[in-house]
Coordinates of N, CA and C in Angstrom, one line a residue:
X8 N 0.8 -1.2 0.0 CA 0.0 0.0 0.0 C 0.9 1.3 0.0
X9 N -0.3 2.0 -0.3 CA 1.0 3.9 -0.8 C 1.2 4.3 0.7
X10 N 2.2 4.9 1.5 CA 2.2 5.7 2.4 C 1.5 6.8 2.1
X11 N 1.0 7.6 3.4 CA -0.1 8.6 3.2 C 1.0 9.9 4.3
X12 N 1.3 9.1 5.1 CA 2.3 10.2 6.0 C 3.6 9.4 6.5
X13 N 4.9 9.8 6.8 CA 6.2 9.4 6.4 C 6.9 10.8 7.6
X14 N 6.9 10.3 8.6 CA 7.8 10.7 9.5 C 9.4 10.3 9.3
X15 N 10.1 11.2 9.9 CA 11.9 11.0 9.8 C 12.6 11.5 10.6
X16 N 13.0 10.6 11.7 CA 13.9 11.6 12.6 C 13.2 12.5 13.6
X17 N 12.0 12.2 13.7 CA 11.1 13.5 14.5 C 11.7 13.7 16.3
X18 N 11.8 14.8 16.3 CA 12.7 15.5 17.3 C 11.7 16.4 18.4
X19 N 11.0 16.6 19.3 CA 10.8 17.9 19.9 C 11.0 18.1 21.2
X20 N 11.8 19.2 21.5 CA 11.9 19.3 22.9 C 11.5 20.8 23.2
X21 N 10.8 20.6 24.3 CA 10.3 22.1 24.7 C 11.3 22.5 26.2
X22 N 11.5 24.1 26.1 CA 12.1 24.8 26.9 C 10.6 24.8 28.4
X23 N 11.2 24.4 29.5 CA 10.5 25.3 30.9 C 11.5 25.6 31.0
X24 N 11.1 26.8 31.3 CA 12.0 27.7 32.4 C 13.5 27.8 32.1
X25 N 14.7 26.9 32.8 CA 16.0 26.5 32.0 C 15.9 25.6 31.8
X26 N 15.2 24.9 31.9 CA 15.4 23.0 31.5 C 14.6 22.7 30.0
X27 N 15.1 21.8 29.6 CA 14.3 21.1 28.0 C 14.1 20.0 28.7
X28 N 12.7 19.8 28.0 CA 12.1 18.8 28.3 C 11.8 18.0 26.3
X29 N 12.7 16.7 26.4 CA 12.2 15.9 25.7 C 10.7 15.2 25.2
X30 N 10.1 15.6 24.6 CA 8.5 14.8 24.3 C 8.5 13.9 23.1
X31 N 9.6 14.0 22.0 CA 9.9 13.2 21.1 C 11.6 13.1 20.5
X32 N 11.8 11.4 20.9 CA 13.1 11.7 20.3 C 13.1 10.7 19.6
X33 N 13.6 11.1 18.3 CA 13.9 10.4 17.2 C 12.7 9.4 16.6
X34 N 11.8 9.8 16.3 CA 10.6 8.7 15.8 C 10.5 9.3 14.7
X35 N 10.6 7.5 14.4 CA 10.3 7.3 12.5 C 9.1 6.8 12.2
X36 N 8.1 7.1 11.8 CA 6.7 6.5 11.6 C 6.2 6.5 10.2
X37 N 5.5 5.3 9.4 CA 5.3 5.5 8.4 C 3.3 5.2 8.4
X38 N 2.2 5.8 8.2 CA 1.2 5.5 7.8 C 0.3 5.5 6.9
X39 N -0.2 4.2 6.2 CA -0.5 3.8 4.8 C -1.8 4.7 4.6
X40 N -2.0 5.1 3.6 CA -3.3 5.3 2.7 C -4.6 4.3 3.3
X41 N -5.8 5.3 3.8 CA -6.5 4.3 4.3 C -6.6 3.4 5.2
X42 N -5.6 4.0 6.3 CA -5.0 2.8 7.5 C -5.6 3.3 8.3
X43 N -6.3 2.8 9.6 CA -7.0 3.4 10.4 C -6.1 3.1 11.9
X44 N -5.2 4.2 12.4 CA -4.4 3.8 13.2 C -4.2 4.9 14.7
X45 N -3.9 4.3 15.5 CA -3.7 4.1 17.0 C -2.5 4.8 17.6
X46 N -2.7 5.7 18.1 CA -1.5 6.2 18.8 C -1.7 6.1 20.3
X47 N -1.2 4.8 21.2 CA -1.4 4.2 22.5 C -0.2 4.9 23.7
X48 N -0.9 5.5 24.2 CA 0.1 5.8 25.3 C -0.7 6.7 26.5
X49 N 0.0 6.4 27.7 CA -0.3 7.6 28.8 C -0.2 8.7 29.1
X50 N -0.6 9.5 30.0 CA -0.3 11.1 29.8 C 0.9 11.1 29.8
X51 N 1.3 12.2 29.3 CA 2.7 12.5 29.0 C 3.6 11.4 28.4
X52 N 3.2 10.7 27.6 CA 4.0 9.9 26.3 C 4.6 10.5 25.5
X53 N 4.1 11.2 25.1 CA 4.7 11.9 23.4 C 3.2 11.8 22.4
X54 N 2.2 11.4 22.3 CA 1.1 10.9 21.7 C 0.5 11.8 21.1
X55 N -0.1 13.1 22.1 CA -0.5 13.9 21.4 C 0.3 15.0 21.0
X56 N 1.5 15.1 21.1 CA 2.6 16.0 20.7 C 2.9 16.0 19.2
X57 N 3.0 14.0 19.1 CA 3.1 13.4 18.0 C 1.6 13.8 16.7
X58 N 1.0 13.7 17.2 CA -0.6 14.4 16.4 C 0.0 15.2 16.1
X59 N -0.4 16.4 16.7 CA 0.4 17.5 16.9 C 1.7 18.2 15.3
X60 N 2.1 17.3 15.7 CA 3.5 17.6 14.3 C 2.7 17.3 13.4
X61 N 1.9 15.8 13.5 CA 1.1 15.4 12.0 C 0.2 16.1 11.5
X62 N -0.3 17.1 12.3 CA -1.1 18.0 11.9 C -0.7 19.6 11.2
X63 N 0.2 19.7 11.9 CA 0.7 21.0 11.5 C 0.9 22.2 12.0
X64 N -0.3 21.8 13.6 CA -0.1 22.7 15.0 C 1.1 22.9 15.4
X65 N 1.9 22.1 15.7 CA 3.4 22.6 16.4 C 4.9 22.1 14.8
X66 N 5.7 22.5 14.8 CA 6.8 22.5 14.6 C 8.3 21.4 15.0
X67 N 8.2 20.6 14.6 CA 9.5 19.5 15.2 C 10.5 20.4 15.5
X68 N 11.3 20.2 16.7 CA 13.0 20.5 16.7 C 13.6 20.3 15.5
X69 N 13.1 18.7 15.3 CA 14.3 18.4 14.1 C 13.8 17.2 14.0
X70 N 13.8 17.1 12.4 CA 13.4 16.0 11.7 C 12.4 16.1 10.8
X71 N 11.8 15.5 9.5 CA 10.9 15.9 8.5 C 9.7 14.7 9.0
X72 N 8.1 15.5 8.1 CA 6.8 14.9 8.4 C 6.6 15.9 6.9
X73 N 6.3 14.3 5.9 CA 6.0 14.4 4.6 C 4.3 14.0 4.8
X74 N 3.4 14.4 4.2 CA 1.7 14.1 3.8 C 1.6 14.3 2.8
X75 N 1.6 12.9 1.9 CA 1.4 13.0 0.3 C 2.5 13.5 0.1
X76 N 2.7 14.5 -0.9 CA 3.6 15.5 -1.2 C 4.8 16.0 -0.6
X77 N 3.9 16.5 0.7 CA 4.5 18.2 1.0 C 5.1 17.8 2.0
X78 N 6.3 18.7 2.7 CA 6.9 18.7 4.0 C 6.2 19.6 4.9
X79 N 5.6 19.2 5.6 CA 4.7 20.2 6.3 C 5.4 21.2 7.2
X80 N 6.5 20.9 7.6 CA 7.2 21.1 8.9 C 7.8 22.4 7.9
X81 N 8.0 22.6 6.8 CA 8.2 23.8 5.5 C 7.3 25.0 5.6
X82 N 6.4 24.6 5.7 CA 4.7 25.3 5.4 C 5.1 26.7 6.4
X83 N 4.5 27.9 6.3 CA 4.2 28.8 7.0 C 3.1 28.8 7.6
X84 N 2.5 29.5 8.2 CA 1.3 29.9 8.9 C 0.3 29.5 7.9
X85 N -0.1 30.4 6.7 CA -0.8 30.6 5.6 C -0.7 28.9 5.0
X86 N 0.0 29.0 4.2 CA 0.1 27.8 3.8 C -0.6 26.5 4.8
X87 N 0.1 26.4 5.8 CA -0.8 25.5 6.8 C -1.7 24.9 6.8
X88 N -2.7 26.5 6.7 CA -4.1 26.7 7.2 C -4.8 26.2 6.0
X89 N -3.8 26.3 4.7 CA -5.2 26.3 3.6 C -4.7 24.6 3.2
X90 N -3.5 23.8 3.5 CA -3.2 22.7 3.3 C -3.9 22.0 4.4
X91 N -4.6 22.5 5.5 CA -5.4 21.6 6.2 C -6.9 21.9 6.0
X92 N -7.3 22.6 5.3 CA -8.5 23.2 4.7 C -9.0 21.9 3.2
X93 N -7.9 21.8 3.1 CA -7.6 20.8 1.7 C -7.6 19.5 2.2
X94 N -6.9 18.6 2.7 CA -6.4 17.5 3.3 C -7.2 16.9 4.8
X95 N -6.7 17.7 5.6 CA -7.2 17.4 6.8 C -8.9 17.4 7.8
X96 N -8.8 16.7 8.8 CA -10.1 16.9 9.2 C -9.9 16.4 11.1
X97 N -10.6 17.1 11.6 CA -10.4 17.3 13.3 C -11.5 16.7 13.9
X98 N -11.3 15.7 15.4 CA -12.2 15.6 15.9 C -11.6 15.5 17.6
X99 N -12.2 16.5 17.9 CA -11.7 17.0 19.3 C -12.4 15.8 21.0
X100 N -11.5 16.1 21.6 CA -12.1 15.4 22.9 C -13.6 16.7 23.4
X101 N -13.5 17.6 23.3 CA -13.9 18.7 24.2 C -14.9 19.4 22.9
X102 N -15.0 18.7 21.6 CA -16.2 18.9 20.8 C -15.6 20.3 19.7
X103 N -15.3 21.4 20.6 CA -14.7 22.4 19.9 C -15.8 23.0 18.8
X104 N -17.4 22.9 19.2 CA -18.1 23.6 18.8 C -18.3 25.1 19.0
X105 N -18.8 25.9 17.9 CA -19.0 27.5 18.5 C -20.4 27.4 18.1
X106 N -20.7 27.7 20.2 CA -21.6 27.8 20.7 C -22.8 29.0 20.1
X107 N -22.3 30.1 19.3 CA -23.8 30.6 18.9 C -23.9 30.2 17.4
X108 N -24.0 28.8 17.0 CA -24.3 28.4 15.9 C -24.9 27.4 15.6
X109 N -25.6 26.8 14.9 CA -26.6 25.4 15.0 C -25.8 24.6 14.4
X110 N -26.4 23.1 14.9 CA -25.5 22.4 14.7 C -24.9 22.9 12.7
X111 N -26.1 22.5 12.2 CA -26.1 23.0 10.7 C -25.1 23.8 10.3
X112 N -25.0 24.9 11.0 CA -23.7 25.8 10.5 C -22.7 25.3 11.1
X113 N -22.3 24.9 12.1 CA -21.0 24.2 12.7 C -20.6 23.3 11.8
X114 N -21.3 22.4 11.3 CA -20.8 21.2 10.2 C -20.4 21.9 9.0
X115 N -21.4 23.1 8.7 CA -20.9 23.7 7.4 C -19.5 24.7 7.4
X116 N -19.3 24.9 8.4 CA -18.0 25.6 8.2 C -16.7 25.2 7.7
X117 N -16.3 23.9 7.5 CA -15.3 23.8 6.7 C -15.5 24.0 5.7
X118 N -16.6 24.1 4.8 CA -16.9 24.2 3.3 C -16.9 25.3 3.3
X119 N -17.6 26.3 4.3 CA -17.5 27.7 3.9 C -15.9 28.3 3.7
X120 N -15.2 28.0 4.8 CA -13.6 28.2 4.6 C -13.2 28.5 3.0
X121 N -13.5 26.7 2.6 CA -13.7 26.6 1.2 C -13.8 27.3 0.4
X122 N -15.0 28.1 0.9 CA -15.6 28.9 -0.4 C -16.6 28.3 -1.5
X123 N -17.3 27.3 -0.7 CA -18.4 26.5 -1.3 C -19.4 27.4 -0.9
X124 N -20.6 27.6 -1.9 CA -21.6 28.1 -1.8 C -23.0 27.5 -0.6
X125 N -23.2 28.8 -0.1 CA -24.0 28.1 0.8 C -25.1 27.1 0.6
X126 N -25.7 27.3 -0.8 CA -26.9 25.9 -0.9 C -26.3 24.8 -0.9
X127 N -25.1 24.9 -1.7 CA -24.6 23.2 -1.4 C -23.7 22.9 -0.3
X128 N -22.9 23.7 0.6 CA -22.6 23.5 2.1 C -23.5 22.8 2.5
X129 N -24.8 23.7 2.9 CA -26.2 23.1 3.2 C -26.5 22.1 3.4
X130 N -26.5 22.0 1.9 CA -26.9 20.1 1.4 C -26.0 19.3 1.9
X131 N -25.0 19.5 2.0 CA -23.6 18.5 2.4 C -23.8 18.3 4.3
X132 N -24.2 19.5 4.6 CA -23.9 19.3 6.0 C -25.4 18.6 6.4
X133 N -26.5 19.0 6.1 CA -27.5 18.1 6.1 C -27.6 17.2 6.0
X134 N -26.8 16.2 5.1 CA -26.7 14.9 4.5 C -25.6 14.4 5.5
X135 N -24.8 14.9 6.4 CA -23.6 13.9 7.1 C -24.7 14.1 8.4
X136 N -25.1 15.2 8.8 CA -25.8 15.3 10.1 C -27.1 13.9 9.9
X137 N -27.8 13.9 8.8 CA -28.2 12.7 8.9 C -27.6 11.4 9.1
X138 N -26.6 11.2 8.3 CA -25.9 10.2 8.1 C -25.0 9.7 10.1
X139 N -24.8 10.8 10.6 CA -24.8 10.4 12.2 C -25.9 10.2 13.0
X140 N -26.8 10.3 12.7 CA -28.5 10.3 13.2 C -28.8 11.6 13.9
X141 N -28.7 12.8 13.5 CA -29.3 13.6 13.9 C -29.5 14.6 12.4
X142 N -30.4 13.9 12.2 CA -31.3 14.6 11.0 C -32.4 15.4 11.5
X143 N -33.0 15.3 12.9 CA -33.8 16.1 13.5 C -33.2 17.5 14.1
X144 N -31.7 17.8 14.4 CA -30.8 18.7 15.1 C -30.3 19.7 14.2
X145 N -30.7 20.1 12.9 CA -30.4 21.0 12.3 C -30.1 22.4 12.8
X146 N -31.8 22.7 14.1 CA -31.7 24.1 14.5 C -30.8 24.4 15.6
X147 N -30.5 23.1 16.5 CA -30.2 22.9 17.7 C -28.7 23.2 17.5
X148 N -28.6 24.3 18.9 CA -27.2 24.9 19.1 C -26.4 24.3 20.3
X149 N -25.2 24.0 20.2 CA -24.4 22.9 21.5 C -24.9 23.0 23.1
X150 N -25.5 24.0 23.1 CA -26.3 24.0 24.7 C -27.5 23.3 24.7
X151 N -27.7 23.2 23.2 CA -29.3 22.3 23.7 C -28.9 21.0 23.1
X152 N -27.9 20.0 23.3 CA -27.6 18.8 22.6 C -26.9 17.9 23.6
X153 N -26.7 17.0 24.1 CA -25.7 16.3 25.2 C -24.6 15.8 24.7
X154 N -23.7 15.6 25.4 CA -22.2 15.4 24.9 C -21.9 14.7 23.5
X155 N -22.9 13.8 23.7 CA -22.7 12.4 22.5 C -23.6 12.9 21.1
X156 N -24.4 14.1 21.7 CA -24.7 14.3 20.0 C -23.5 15.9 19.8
X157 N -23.2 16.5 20.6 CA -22.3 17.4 20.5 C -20.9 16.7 19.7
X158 N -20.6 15.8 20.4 CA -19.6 14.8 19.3 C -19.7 14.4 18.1
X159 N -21.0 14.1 18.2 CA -21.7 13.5 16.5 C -21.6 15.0 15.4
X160 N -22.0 15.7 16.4 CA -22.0 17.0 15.1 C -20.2 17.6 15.0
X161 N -19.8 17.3 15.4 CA -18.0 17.0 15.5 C -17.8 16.2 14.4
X162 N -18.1 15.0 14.5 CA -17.9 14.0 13.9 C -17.8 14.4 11.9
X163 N -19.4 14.7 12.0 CA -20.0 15.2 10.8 C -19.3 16.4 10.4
X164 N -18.7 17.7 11.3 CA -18.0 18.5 10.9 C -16.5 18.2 10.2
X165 N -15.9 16.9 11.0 CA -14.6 16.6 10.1 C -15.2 15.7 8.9
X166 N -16.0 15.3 8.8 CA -15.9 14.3 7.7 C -16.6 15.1 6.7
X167 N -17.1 16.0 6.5 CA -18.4 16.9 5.6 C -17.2 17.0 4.5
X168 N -16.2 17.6 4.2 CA -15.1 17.9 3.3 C -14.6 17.2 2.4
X169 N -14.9 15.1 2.9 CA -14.2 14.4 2.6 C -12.3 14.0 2.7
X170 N -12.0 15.0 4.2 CA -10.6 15.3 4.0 C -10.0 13.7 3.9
X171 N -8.6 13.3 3.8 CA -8.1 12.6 3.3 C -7.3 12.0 4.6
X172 N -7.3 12.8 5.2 CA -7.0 12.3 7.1 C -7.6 12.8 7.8
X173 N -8.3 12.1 8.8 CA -8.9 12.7 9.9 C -8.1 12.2 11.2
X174 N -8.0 13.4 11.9 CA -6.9 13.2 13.7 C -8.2 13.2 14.5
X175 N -8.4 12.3 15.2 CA -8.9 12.3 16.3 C -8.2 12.1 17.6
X176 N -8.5 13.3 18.4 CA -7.6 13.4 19.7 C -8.6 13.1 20.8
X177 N -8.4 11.6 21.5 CA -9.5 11.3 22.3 C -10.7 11.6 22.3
X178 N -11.2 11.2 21.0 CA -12.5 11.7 20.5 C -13.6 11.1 21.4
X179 N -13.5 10.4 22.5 CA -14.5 9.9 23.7 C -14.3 10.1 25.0
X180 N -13.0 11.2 25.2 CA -12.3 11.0 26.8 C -13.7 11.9 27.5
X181 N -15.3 12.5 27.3 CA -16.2 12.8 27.9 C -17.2 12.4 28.0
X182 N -17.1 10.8 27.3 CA -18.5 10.2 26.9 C -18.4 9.1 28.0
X183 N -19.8 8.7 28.0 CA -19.8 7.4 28.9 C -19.9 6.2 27.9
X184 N -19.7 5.2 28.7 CA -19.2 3.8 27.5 C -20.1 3.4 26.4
X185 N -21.4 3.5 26.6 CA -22.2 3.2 25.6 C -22.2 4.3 24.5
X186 N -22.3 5.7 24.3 CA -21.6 6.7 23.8 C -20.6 6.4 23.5
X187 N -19.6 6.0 23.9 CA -18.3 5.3 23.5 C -18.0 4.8 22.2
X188 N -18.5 3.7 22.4 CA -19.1 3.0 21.4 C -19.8 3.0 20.2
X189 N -20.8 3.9 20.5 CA -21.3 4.5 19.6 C -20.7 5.3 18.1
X190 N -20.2 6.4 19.0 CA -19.0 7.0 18.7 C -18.2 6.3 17.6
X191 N -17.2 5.8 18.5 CA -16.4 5.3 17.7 C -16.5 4.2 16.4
X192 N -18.0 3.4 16.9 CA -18.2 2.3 15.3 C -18.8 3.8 14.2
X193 N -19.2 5.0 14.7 CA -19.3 5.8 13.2 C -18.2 6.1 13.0
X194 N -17.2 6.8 14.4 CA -16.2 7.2 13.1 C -15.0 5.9 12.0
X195 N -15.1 4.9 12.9 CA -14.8 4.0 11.8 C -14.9 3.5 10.6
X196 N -16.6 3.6 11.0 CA -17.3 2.8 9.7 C -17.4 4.0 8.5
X197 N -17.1 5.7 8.9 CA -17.4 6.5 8.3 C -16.2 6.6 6.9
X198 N -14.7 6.2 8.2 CA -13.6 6.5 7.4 C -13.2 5.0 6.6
X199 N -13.8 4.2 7.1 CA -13.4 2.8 6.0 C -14.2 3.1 4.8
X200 N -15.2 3.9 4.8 CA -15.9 3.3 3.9 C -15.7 4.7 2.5
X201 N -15.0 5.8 3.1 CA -14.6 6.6 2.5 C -12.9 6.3 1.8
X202 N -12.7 5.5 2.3 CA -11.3 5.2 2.3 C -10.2 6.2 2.6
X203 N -10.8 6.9 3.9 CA -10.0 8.0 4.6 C -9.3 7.4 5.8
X204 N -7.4 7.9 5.5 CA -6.7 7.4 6.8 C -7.5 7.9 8.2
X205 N -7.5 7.3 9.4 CA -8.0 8.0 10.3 C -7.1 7.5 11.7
X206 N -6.6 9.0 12.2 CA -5.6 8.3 13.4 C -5.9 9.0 14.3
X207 N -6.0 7.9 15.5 CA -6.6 7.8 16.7 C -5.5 8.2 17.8
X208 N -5.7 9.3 18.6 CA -4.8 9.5 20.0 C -5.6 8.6 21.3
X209 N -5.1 8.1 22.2 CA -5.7 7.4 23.3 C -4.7 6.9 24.4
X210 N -5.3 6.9 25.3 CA -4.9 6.3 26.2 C -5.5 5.0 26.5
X211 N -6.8 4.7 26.2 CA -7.5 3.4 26.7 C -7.2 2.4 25.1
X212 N -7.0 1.2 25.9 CA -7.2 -0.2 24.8 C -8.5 -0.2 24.1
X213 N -9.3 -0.3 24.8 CA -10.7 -1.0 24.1 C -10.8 0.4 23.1
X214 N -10.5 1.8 23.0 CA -10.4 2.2 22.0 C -9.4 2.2 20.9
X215 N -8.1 1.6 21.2 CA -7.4 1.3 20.2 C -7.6 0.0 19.3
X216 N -8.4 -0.7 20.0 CA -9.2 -2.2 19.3 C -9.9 -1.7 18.4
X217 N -10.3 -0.7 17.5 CA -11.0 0.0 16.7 C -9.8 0.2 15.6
X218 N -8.7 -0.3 15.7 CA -7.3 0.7 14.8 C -7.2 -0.9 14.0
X219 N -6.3 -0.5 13.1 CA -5.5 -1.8 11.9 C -4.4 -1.8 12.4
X220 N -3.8 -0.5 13.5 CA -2.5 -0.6 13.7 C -2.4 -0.3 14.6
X221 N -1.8 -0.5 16.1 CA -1.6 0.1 17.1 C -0.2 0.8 17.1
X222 N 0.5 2.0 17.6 CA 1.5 2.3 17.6 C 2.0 2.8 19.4
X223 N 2.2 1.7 19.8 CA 2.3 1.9 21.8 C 3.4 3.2 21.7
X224 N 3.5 4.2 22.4 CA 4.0 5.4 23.2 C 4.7 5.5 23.8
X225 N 5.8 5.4 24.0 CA 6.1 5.6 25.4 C 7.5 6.7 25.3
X226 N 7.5 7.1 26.4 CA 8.3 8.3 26.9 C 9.1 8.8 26.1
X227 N 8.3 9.5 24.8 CA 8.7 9.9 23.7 C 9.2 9.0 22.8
X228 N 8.7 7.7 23.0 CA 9.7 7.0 21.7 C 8.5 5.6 21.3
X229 N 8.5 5.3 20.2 CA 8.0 4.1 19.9 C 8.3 2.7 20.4
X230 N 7.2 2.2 21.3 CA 8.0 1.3 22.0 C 7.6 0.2 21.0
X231 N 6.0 0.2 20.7 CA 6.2 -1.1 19.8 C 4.9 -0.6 18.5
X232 N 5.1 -1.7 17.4 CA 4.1 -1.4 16.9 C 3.1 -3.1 16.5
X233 N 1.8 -2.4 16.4 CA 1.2 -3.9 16.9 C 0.0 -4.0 15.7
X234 N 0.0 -4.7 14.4 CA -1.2 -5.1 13.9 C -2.3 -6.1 14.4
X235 N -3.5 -5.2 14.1 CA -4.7 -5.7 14.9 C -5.6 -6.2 13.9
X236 N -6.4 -7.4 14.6 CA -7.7 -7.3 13.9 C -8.9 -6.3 14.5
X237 N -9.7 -5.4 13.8 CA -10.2 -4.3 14.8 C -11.7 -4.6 15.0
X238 N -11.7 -4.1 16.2 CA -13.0 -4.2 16.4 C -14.3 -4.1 15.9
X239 N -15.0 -5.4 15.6 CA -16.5 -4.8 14.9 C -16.2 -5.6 13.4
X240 N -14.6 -5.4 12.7 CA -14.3 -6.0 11.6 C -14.0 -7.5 11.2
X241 N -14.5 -8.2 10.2 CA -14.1 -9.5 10.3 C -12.9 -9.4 8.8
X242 N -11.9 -10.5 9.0 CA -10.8 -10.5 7.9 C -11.4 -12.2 7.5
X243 N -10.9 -12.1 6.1 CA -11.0 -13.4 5.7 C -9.9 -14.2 5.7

């Protein structure tokens, strides 16, 4: 299979005060087109640091992170913003909705970014809001929805674009287990079926049993990597 993202050398250490503090040293990571994969570790691993670079939020010390093409770790501000406008797609622990907007417009705002016209934003974000089961929540703004449909319309906001990766950063750490669940068999079954990479930050197992790939964490370094059969999926 094609690689989709191609780490090299990845390096970061952040300054407190006088001291550096190591969060990643030296990790080489490669993930395929389409792979739906697992970033396993406990607080303060490196895990979401690691996101992090793969996204384009922070900057490595040192070492390159290729996506498709580009060297991201290259990119300026501008550039960034409109190469994750293109590519990328976000799903937050904490939902990252703006609250004076219905769900409807919240899903539609990556298209508008875009510069997609509002009837067919519309249509698009209508159609994934159904497609998570809240096809009745159009008007409904994040104070009137509970955590698990607050996530659903998250959910529907990363995937409305079709981006080509979606980062989920503990996209359950506020849900209770059946929510959990929930959860997680859409955004699986959303990105298999799209044939969009989708990579998972966590600290819990039973959510990395959802991945093709586990990648365990630890104290800034790759301790192991683990192919899975995932959960919900049968292989022949």
């Amino acid at each position: 299979m094609e690689a989709i993202i191609e780490l090299s050398g990845i390096r970061k250490v952040y300054r407190v005060g006088n001291e550096k503090v190591v969060a990643l040293d030296n990790v080489d990571l490669s993930i395929e087109k389409g792979e739906l994969c697992c970033l396993l570790g406990t607080s303060g691993s490196g895990k979401s640091t690691l996101l992090n670079l793969m996204a384009g939020l922070e900057k490595p010390t040192r070492g390159q992170i290729q996506i498709k093409d580009t060297y991201v770790e290259k990119l300026n501000e501008k550039k960034l913003a409109v190469f994750r406008q293109n590519y990328i797609g976000f799903v937050f622990q904490s939902y990252n909705l703006l609250p004076t907007l219905t769900a409807l417009e919240n899903v539609s705002l990556p298209l508008a970014f875009k510069g997609v016209p509002r009837s067919i934003r519309d249509k698009k974000a209508k159609a994934m809001l159904e497609a998570v089961g809240l096809g009745s929540h159009f008007k409904r703004k994040p104070s009137q929805m509970s955590g698990g449909q607050q996530q659903r319309v998250g959910i529907a906001r990363a995937f409305v674009s079709r981006p080509e990766i979606v980062f989920a950063d503990e996209p359950t750490g506020n849900l209770d287990s059946k929510t959990t669940k929930d959860v997680m068999g859409l955004i699986t079954a959303m990105a298999r079926q799209n044939s969009q990479t989708l990579i998972i930050v966590t600290h819990d197992i039973s959510i990395a049993a959802y991945a093709d790939k586990i990648i365990h964490i630890l104290d800034g370094n790759i301790e192991k990597t683990e192919i899975t059969t995932p959960t919900g999926v049968e292989r022949g």
